[in-house]
JSON list of C-alpha atoms in Angstrom, two decimals:
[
{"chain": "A", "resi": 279, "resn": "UNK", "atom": "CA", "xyz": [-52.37, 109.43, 130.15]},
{"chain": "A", "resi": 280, "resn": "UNK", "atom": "CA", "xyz": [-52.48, 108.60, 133.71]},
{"chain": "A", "resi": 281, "resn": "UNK", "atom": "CA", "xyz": [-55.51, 109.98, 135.24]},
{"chain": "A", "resi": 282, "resn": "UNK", "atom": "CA", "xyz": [-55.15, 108.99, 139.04]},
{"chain": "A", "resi": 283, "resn": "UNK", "atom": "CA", "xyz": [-52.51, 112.10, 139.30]},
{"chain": "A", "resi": 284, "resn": "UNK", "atom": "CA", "xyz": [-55.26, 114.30, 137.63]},
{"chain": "A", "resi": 285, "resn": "UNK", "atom": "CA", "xyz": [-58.33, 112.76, 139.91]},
{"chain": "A", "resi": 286, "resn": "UNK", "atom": "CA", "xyz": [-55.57, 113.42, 142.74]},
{"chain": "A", "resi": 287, "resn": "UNK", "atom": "CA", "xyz": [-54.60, 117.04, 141.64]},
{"chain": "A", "resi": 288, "resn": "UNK", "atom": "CA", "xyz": [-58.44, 118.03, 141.49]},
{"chain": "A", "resi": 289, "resn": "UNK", "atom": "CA", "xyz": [-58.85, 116.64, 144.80]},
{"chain": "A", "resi": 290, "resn": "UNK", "atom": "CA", "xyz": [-55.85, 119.25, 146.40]},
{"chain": "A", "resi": 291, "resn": "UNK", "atom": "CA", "xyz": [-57.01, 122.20, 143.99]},
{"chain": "A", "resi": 292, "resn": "UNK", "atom": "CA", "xyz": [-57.60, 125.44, 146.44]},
{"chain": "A", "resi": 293, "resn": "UNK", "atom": "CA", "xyz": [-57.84, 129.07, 146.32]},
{"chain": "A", "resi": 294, "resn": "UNK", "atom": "CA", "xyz": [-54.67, 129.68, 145.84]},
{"chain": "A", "resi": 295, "resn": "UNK", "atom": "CA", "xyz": [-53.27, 126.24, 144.95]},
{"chain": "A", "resi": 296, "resn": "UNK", "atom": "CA", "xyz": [-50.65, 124.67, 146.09]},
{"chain": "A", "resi": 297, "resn": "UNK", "atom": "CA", "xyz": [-48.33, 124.27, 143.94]},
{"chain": "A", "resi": 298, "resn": "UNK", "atom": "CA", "xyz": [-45.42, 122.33, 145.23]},
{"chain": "A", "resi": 299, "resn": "UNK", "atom": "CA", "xyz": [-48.17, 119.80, 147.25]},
{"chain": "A", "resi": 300, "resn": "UNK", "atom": "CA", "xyz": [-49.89, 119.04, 143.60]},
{"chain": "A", "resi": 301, "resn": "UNK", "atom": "CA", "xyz": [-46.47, 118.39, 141.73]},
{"chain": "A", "resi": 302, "resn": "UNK", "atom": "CA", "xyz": [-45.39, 116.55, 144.74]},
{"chain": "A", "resi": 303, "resn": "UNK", "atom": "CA", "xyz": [-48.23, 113.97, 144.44]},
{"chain": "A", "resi": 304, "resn": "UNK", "atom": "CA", "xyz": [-48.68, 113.93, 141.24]},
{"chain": "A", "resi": 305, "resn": "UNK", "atom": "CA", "xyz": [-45.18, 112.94, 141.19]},
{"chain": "A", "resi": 306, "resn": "UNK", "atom": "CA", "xyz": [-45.60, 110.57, 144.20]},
{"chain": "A", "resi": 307, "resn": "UNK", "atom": "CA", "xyz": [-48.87, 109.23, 142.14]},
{"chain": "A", "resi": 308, "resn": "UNK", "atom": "CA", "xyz": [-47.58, 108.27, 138.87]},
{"chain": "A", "resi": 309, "resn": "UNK", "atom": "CA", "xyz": [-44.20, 106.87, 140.41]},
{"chain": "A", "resi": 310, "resn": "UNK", "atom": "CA", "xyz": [-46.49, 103.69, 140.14]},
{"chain": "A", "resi": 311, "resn": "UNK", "atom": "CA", "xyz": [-45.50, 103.48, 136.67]},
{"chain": "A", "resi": 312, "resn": "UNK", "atom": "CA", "xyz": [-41.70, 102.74, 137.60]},
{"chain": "A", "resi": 313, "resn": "UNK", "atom": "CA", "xyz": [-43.54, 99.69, 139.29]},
{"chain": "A", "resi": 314, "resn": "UNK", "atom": "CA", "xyz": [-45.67, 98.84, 137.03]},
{"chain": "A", "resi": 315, "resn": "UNK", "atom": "CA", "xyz": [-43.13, 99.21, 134.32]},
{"chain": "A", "resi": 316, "resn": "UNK", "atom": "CA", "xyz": [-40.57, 97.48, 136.01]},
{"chain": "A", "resi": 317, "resn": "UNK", "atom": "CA", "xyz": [-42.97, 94.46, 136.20]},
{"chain": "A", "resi": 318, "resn": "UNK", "atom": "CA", "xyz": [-43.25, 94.50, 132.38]},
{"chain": "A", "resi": 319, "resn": "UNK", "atom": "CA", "xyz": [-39.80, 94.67, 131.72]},
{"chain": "A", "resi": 320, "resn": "UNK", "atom": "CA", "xyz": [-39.00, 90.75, 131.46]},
{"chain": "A", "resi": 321, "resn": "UNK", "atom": "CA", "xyz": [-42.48, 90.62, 129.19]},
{"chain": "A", "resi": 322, "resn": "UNK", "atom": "CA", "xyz": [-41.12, 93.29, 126.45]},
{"chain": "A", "resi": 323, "resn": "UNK", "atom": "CA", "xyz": [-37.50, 92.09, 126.55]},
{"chain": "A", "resi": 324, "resn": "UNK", "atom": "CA", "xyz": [-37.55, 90.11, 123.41]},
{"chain": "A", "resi": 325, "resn": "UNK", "atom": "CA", "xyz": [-39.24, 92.93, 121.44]},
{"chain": "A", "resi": 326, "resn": "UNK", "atom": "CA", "xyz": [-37.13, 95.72, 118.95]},
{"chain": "A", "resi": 327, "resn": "UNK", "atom": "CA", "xyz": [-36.60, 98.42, 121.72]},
{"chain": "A", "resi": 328, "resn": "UNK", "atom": "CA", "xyz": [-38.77, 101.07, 119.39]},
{"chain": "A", "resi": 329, "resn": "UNK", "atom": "CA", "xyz": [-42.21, 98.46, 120.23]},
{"chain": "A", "resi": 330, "resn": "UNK", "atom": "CA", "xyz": [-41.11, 98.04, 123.95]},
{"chain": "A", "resi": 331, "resn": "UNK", "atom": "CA", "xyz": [-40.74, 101.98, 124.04]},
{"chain": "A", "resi": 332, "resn": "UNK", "atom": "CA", "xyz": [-43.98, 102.85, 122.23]},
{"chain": "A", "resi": 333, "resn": "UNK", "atom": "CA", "xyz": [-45.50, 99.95, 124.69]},
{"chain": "A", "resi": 334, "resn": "UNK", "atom": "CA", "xyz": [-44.30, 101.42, 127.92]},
{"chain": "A", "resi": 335, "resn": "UNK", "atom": "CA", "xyz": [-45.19, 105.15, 126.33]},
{"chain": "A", "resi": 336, "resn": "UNK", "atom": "CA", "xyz": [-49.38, 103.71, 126.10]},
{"chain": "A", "resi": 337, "resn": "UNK", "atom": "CA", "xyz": [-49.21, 102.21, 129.26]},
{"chain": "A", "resi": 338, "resn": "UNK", "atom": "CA", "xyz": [-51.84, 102.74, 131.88]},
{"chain": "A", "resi": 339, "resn": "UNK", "atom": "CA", "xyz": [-53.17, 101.15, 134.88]},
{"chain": "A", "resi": 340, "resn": "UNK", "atom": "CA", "xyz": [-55.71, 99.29, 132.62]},
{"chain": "A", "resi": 341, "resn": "UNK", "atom": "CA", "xyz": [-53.50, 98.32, 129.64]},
{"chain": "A", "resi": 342, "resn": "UNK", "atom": "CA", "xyz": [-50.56, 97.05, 131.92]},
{"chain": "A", "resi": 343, "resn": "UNK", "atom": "CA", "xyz": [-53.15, 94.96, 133.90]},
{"chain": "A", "resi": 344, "resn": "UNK", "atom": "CA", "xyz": [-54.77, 94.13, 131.08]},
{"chain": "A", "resi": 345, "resn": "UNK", "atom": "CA", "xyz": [-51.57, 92.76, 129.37]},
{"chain": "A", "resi": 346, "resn": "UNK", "atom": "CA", "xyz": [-50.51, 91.18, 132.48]},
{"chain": "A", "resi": 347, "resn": "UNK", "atom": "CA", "xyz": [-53.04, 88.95, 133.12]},
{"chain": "A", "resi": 348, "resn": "UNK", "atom": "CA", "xyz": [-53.23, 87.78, 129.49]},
{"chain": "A", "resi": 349, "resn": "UNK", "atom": "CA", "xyz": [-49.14, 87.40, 130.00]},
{"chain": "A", "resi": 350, "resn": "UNK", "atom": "CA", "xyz": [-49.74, 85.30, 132.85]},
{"chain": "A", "resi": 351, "resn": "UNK", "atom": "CA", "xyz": [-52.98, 83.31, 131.19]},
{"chain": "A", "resi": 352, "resn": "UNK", "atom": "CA", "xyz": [-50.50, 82.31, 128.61]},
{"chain": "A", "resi": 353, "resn": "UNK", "atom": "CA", "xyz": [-47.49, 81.07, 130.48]},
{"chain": "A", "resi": 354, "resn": "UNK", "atom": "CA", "xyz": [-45.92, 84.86, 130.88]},
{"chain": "A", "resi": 355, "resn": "UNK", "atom": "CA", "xyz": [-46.19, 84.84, 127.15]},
{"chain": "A", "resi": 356, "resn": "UNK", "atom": "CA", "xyz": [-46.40, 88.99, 126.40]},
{"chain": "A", "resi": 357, "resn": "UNK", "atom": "CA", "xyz": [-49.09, 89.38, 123.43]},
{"chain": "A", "resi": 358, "resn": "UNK", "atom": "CA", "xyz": [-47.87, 93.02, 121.93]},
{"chain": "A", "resi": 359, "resn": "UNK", "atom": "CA", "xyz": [-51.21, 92.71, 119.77]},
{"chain": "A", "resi": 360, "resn": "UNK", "atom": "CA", "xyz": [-53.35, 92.34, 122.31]},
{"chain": "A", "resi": 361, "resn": "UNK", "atom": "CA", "xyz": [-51.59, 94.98, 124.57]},
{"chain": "A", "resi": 362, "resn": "UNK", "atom": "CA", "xyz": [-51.52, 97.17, 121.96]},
{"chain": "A", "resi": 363, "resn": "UNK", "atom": "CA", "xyz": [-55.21, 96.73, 121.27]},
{"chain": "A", "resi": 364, "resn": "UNK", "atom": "CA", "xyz": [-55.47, 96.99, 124.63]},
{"chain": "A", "resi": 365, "resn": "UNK", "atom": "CA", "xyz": [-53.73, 100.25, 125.04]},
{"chain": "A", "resi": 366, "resn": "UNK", "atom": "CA", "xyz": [-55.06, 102.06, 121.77]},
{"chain": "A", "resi": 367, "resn": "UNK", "atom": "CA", "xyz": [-58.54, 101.16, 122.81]},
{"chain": "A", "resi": 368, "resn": "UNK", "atom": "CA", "xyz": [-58.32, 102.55, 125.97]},
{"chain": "A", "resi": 369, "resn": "UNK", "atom": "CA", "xyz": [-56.36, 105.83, 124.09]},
{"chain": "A", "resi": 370, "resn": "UNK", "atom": "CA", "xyz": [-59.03, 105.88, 122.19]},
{"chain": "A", "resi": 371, "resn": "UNK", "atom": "CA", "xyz": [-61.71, 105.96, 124.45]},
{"chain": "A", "resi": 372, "resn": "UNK", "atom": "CA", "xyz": [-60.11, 108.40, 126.73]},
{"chain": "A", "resi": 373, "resn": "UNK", "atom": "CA", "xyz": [-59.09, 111.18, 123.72]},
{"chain": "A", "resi": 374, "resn": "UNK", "atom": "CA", "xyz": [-62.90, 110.71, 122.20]},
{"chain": "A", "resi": 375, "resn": "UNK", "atom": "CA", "xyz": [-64.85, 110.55, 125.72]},
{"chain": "A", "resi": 376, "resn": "UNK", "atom": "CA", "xyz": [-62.67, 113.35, 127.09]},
{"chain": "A", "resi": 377, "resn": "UNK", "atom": "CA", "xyz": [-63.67, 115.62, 124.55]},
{"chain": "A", "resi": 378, "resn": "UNK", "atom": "CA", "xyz": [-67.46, 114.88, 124.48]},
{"chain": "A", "resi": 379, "resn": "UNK", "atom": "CA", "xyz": [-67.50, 115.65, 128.47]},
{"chain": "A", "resi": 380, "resn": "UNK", "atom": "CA", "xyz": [-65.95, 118.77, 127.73]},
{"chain": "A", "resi": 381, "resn": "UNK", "atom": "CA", "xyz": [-68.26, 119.15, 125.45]},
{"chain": "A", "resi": 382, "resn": "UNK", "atom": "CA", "xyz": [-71.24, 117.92, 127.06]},
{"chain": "A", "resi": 383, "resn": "UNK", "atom": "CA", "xyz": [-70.20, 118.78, 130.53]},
{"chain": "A", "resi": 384, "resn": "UNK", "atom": "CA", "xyz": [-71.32, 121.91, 131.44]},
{"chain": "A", "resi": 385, "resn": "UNK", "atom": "CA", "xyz": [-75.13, 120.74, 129.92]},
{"chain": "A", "resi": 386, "resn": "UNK", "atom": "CA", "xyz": [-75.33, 117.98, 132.18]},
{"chain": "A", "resi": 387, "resn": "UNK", "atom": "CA", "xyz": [-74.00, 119.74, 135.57]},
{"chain": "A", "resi": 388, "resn": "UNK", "atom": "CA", "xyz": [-72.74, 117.15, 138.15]},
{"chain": "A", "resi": 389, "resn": "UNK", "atom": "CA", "xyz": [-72.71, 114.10, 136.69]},
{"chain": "A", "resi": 390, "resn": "UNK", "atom": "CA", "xyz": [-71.92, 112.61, 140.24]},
{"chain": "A", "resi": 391, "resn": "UNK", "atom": "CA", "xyz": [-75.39, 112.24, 140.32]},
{"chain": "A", "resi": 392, "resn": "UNK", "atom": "CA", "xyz": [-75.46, 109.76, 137.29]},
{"chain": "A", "resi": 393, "resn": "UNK", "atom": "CA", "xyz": [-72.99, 107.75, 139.32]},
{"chain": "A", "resi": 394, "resn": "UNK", "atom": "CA", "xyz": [-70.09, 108.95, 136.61]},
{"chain": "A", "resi": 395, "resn": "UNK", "atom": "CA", "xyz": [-67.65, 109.34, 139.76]},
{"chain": "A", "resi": 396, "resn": "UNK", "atom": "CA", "xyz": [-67.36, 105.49, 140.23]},
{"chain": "A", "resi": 397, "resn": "UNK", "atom": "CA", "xyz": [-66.82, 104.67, 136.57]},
{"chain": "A", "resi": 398, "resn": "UNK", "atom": "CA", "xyz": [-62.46, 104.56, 136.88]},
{"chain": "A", "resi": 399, "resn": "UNK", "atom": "CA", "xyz": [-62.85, 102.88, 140.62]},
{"chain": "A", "resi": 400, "resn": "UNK", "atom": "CA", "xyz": [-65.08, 100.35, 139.27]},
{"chain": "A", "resi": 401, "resn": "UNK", "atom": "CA", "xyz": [-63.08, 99.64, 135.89]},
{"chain": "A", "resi": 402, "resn": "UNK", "atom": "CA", "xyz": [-59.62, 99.05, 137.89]},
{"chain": "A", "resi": 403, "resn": "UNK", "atom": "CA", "xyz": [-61.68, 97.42, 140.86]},
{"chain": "A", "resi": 404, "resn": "UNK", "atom": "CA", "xyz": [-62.57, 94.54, 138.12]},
{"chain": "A", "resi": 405, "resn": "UNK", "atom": "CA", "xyz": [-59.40, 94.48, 136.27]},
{"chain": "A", "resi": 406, "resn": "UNK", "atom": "CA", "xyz": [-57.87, 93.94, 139.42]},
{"chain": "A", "resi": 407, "resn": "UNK", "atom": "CA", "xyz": [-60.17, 91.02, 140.65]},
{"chain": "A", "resi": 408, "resn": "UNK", "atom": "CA", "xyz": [-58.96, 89.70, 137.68]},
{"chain": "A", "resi": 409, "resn": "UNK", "atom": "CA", "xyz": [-55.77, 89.00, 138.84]},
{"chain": "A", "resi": 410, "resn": "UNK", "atom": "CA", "xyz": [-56.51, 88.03, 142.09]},
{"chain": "A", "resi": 411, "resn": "UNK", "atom": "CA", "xyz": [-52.91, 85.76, 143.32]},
{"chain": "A", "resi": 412, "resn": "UNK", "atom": "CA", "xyz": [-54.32, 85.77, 147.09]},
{"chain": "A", "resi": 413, "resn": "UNK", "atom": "CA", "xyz": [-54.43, 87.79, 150.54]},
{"chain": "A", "resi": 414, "resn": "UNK", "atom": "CA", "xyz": [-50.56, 88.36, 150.46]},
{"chain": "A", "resi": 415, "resn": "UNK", "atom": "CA", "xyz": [-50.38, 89.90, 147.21]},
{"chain": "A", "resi": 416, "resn": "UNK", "atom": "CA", "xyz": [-52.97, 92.16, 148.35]},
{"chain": "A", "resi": 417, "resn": "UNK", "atom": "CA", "xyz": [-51.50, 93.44, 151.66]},
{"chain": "A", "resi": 418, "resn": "UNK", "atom": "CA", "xyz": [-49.99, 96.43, 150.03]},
{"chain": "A", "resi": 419, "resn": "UNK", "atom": "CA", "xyz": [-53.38, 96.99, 148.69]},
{"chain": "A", "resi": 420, "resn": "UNK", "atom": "CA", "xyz": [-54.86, 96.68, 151.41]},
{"chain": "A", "resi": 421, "resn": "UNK", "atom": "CA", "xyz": [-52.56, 98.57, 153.65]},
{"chain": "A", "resi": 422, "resn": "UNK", "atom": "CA", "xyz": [-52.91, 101.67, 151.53]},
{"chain": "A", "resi": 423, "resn": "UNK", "atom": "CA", "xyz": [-56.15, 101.67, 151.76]},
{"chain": "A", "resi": 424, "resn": "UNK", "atom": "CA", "xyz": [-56.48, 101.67, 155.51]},
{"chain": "A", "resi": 425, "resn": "UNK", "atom": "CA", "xyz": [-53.87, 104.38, 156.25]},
{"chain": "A", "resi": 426, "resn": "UNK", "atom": "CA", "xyz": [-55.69, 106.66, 153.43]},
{"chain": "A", "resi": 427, "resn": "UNK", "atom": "CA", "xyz": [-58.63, 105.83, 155.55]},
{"chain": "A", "resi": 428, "resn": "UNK", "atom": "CA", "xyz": [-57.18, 106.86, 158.81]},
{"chain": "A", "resi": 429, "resn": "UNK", "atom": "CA", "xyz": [-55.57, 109.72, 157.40]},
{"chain": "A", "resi": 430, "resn": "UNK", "atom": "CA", "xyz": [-58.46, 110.73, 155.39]},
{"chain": "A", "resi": 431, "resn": "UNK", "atom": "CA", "xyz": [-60.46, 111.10, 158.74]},
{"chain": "A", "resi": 432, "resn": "UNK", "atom": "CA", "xyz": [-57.64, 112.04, 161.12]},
{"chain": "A", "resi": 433, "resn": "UNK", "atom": "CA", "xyz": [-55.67, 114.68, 159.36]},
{"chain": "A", "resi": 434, "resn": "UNK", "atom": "CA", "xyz": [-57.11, 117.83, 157.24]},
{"chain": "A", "resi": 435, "resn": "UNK", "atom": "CA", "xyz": [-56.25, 118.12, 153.55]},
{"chain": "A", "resi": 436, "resn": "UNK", "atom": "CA", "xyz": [-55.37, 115.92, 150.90]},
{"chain": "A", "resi": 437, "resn": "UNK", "atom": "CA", "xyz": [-52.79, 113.83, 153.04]},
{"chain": "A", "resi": 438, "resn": "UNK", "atom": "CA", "xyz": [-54.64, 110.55, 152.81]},
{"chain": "A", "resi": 439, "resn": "UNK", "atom": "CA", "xyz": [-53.14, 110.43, 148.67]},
{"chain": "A", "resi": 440, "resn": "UNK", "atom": "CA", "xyz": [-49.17, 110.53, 149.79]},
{"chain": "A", "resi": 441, "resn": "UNK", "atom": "CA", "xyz": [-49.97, 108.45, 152.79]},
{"chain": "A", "resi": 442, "resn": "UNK", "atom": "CA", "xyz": [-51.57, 105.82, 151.19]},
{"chain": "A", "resi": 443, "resn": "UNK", "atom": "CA", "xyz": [-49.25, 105.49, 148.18]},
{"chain": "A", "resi": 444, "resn": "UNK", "atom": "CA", "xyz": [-46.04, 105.22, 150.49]},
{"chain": "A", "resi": 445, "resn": "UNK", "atom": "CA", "xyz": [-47.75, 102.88, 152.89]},
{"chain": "A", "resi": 446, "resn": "UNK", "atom": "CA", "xyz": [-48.34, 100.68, 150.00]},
{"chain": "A", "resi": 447, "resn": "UNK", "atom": "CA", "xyz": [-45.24, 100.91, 148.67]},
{"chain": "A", "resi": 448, "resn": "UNK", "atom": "CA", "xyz": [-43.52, 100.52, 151.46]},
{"chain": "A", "resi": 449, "resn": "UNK", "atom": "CA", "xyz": [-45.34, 96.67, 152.48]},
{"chain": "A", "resi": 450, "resn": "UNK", "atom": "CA", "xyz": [-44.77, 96.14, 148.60]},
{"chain": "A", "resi": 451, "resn": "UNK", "atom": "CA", "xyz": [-40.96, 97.05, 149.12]},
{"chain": "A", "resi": 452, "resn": "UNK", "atom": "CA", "xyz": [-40.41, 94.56, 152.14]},
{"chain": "A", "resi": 453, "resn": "UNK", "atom": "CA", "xyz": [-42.39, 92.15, 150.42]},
{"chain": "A", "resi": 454, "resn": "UNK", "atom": "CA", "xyz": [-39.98, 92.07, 147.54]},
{"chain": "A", "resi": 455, "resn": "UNK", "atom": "CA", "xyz": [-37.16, 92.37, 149.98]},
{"chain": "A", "resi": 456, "resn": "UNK", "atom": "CA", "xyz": [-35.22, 89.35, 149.71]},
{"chain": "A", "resi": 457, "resn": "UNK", "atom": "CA", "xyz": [-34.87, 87.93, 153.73]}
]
């Protein structure tokens, strides 16, 4: 369940779709989880691989930052219960929620006017605050942010997605990058 390829796919849908562009980024989208996985891989090491699987299978952006931070809180200690609670919660909420907007959805019209459209920026926009390390950590952050921006406003279409991401990961990358 990783909804920032589906907010992303919405955002390139046109009359006639494209195709390839939407697989591309929703390919280029979720190759976060490689990252994000790949940061949890030390945490899960010491579990049966069937848990570490069925952990990675649940994860989203909010349960792996969710079980980070507690992993760092407690001395890069992973808590499976509490990432599992976590991540079931969060399963949870999305299965049961999902269906009463598709339920309720075409009552209530656009629910952009109820503010509903900053509910997943907000949620990560905390999360993340949580596990604030300082201005360098950021800078990949940050970068993709302002070359969506400038994108966004420079260059028609849906660009400003695939140009953020690989921004980001590129100052990420050379971050990493041992000198």
């Amino acid at each position: 369940f990783g909804g920032g390829s589906e907010f992303a796919a919405i955002g390139l849908w046109t009359s006639p779709p494209h195709i390839l562009l939407i697989v591309a980024i929703t390919f280029l989208v979720n190759s976060r989880h490689f990252l994000m996985g790949a940061a949890l891989a030390p945490l899960i090491k010491h579990l049966p691989k069937r848990k570490a699987f069925l952990a990675l299978f649940f994860m989203c952006d909010e349960s792996w930052a969710l079980g980070l931070a507690d992993a760092r809180k407690s001395g890069n200690r992973f808590s499976i219960r509490y990432y599992f609670g976590a991540a079931l919660g969060l399963y949870a909420t999305w299965i049961v929620f999902t269906t009463i907007g598709a339920l309720v959805g075409p009552v209530l019209g656009d629910v952009k006017r109820f503010g509903f459209d900053m509910a997943f920026p907000a949620v990560f926009i905390v999360i993340l605050a949580s596990m604030w390390k300082g201005p360098v950590a950021a800078l990949p952050w940050l970068v993709s942010l302002i070359v969506a921006g400038i994108t966004y406003l420079s260059v028609p279409g849906a660009w400003y997605v695939p140009a953020g991401v690989v921004a980001g990961l590129i100052v990420a990358w050379k971050q990493a990058k041992p000198e």
